[in-house]
PDB file of C-alpha atoms in Angstrom:
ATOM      1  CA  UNK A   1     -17.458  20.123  -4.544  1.00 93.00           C
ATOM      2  CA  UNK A   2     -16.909  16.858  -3.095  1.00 96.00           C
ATOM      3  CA  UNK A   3     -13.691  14.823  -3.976  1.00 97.00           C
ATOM      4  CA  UNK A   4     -13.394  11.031  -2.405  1.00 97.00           C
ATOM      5  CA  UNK A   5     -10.168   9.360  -2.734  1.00 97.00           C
ATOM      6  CA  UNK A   6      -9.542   5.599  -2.816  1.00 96.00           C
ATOM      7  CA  UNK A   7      -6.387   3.196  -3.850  1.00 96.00           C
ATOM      8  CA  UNK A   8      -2.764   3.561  -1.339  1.00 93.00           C
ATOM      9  CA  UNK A   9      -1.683   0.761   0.681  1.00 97.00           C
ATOM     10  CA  UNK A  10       1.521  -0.311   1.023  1.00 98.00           C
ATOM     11  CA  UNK A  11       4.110  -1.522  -1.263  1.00 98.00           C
ATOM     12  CA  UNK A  12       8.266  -2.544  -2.335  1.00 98.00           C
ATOM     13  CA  UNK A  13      10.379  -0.693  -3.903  1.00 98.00           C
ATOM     14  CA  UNK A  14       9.816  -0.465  -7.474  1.00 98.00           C
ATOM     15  CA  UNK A  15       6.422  -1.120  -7.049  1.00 98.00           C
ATOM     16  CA  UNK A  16       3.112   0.281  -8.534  1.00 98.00           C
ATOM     17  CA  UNK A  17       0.053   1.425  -7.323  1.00 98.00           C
ATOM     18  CA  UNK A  18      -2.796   3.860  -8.289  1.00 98.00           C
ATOM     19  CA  UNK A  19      -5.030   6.845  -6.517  1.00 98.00           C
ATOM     20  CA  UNK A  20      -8.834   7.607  -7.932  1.00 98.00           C
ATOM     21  CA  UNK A  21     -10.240  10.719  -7.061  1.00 98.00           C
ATOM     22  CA  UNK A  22     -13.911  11.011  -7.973  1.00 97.00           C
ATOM     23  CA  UNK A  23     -15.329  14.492  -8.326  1.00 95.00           C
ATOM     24  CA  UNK A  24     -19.216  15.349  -7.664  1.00 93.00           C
ATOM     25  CA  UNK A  25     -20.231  18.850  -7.042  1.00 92.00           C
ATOM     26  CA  UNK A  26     -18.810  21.217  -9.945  1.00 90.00           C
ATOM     27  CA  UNK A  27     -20.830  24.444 -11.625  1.00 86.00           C
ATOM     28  CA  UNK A  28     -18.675  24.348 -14.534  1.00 86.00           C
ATOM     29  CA  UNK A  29     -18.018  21.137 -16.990  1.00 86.00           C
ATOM     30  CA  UNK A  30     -14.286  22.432 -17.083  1.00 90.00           C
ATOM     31  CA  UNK A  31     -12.210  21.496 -14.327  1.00 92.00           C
ATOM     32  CA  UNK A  32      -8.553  20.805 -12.482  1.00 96.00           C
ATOM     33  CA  UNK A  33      -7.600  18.259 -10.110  1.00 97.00           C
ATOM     34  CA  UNK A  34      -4.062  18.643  -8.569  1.00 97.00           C
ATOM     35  CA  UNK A  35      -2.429  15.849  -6.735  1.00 98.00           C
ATOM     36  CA  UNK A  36      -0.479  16.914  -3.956  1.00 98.00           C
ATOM     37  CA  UNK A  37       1.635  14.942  -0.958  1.00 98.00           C
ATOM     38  CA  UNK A  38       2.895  15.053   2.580  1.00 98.00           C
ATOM     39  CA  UNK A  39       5.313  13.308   4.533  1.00 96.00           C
ATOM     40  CA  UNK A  40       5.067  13.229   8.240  1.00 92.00           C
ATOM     41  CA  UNK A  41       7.415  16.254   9.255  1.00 94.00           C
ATOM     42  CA  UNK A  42       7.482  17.685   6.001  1.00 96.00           C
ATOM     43  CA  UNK A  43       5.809  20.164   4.131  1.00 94.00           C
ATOM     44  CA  UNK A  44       2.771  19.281   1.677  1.00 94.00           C
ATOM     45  CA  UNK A  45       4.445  18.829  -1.955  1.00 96.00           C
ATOM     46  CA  UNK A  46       3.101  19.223  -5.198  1.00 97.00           C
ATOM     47  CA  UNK A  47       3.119  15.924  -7.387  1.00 98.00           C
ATOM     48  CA  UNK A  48       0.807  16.542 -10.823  1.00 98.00           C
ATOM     49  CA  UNK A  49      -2.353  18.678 -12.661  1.00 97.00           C
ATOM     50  CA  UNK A  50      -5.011  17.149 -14.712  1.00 97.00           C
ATOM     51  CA  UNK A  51      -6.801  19.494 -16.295  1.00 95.00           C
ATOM     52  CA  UNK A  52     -10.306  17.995 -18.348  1.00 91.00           C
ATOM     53  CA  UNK A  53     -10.438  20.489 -20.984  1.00 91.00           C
ATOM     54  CA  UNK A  54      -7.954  19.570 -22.997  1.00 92.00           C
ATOM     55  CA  UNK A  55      -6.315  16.795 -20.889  1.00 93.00           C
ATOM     56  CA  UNK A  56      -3.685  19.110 -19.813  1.00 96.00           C
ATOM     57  CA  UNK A  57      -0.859  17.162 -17.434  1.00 97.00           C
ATOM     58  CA  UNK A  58       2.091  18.329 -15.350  1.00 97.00           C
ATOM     59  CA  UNK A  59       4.472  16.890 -13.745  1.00 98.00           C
ATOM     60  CA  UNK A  60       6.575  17.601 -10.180  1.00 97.00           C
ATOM     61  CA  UNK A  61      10.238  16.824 -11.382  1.00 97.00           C
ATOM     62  CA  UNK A  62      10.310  14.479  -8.942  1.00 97.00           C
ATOM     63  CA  UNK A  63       8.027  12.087 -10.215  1.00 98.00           C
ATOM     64  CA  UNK A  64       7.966  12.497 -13.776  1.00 98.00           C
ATOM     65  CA  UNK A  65       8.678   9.595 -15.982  1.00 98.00           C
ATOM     66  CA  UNK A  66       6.978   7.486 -12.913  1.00 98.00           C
ATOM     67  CA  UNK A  67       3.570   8.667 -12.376  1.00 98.00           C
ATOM     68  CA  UNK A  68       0.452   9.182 -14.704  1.00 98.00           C
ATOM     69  CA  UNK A  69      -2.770  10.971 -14.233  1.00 97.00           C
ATOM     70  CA  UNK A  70      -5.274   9.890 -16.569  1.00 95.00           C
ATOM     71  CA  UNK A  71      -9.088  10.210 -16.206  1.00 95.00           C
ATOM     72  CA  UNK A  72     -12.378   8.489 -17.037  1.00 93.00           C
ATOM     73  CA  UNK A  73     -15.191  11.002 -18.128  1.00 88.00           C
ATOM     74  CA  UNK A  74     -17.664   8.883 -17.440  1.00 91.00           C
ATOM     75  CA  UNK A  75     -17.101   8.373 -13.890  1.00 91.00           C
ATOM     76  CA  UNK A  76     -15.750  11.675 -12.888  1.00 92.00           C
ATOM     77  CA  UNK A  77     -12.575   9.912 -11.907  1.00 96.00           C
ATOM     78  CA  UNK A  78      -9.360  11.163 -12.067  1.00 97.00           C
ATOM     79  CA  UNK A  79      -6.339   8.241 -11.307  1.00 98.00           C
ATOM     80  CA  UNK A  80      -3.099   8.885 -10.473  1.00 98.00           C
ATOM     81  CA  UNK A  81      -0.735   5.670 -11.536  1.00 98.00           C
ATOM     82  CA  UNK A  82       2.298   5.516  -9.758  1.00 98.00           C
ATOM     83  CA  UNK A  83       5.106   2.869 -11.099  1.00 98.00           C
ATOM     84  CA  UNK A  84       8.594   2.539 -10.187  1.00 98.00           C
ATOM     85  CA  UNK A  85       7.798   3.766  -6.686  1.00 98.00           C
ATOM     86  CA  UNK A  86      10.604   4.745  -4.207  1.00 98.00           C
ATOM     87  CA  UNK A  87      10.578   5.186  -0.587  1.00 97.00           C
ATOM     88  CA  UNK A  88      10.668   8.431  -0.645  1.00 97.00           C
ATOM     89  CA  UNK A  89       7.406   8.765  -1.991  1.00 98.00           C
ATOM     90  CA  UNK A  90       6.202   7.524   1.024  1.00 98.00           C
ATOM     91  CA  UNK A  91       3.596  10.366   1.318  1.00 98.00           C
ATOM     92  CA  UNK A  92      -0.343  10.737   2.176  1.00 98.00           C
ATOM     93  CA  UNK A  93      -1.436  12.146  -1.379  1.00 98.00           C
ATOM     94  CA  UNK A  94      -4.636  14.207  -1.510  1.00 98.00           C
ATOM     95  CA  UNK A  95      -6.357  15.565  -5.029  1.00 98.00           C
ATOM     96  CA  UNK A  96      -7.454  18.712  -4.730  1.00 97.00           C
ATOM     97  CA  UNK A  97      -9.373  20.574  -7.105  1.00 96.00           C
ATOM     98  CA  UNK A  98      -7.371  24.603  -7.813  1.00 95.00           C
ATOM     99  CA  UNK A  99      -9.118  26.893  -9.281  1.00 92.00           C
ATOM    100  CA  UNK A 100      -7.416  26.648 -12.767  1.00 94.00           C
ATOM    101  CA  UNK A 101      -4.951  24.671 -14.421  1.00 94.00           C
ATOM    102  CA  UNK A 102      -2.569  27.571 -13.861  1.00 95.00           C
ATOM    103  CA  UNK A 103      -3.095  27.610 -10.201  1.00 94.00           C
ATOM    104  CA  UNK A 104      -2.695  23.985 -10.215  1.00 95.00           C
ATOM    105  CA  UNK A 105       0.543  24.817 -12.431  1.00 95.00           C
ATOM    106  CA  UNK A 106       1.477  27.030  -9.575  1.00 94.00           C
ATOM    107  CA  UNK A 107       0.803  24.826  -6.633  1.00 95.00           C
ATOM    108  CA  UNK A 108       2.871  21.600  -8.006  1.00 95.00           C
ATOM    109  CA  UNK A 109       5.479  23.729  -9.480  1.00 94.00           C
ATOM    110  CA  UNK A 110       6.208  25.391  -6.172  1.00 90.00           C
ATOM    111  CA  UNK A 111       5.156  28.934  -6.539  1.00 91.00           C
ATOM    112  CA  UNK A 112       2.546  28.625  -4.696  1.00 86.00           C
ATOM    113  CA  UNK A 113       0.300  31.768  -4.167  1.00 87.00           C
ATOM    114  CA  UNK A 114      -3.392  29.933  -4.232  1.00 91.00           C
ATOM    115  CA  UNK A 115      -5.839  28.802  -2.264  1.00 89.00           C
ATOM    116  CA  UNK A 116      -7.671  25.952  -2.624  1.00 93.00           C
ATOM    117  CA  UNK A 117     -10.788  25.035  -1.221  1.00 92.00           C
ATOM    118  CA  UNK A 118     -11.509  21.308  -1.983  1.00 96.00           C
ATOM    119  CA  UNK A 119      -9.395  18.393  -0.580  1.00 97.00           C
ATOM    120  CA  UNK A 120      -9.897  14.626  -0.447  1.00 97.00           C
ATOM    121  CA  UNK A 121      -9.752  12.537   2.643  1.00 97.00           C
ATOM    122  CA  UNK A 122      -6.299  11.535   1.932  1.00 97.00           C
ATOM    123  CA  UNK A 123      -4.515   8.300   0.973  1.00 97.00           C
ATOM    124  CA  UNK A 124      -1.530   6.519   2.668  1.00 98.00           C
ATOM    125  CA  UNK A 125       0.833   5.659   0.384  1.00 98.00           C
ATOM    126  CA  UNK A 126       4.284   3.374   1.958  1.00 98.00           C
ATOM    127  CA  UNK A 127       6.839   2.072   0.284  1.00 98.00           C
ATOM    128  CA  UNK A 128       8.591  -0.392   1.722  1.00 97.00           C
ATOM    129  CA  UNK A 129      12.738  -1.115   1.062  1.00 93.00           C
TER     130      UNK A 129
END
């Protein structure tokens, strides 16, 4: 499984930008893609689960209401919007691709407990004040 992120840069407060994550490489047509963040110093954070079955979605508390994932079948592309940003979201985000959507559940929600195998490259995300 390969996963290639693009999108990031740098931004204001109460800006927007968006993430892609394209996905090449899975056995199965069914599968997850978790977003996930780190802040220098800080540990890596859950942020939201896409899951292509069904177009399942979850949310970290901390950015829902701000942030969308949406996808386009057709390119194997997963986006993560991101409006209403705040400087605490200051972050590099990766995608990842969990196991299941209930790992992914898991992972974002904080209980942890899985492993995943498949990262992006990472994007740098800054928001400026």
């Amino acid at each position: 499984v390969q996963l290639v992120e693009s999108g990031g840069g740098v931004v204001q407060t109460g800006g927007s930008l968006r993430l892609s994550c394209t996905a090449s490489g899975f056995t199965s047509k069914d599968y997850t893609i978790g977003w996930f963040r780190q802040a220098p110093g800080e540990e890596r954070q859950g942020v939201a689960c896409f899951g292509n079955r069904d177009d399942s979605v979850y949310y970290a508390d901390s950015v829902k209401g701000r942030f969308t994932v949406a996808s386009d079948v057709a390119k194997n592309t997963v986006y993560l919007q991101m409006n209403r940003l705040k400087v605490e979201d200051t972050a590099v985000y990766y995608c990842a691709a969990p196991v299941s959507f209930f790992a992914c559940f898991d992972l974002v929600s904080g209980r942890g407990g899985w492993q995943v195998r498949h990262w992006g490259q990472g994007a740098q995300v800054t928001v400026s004040s």
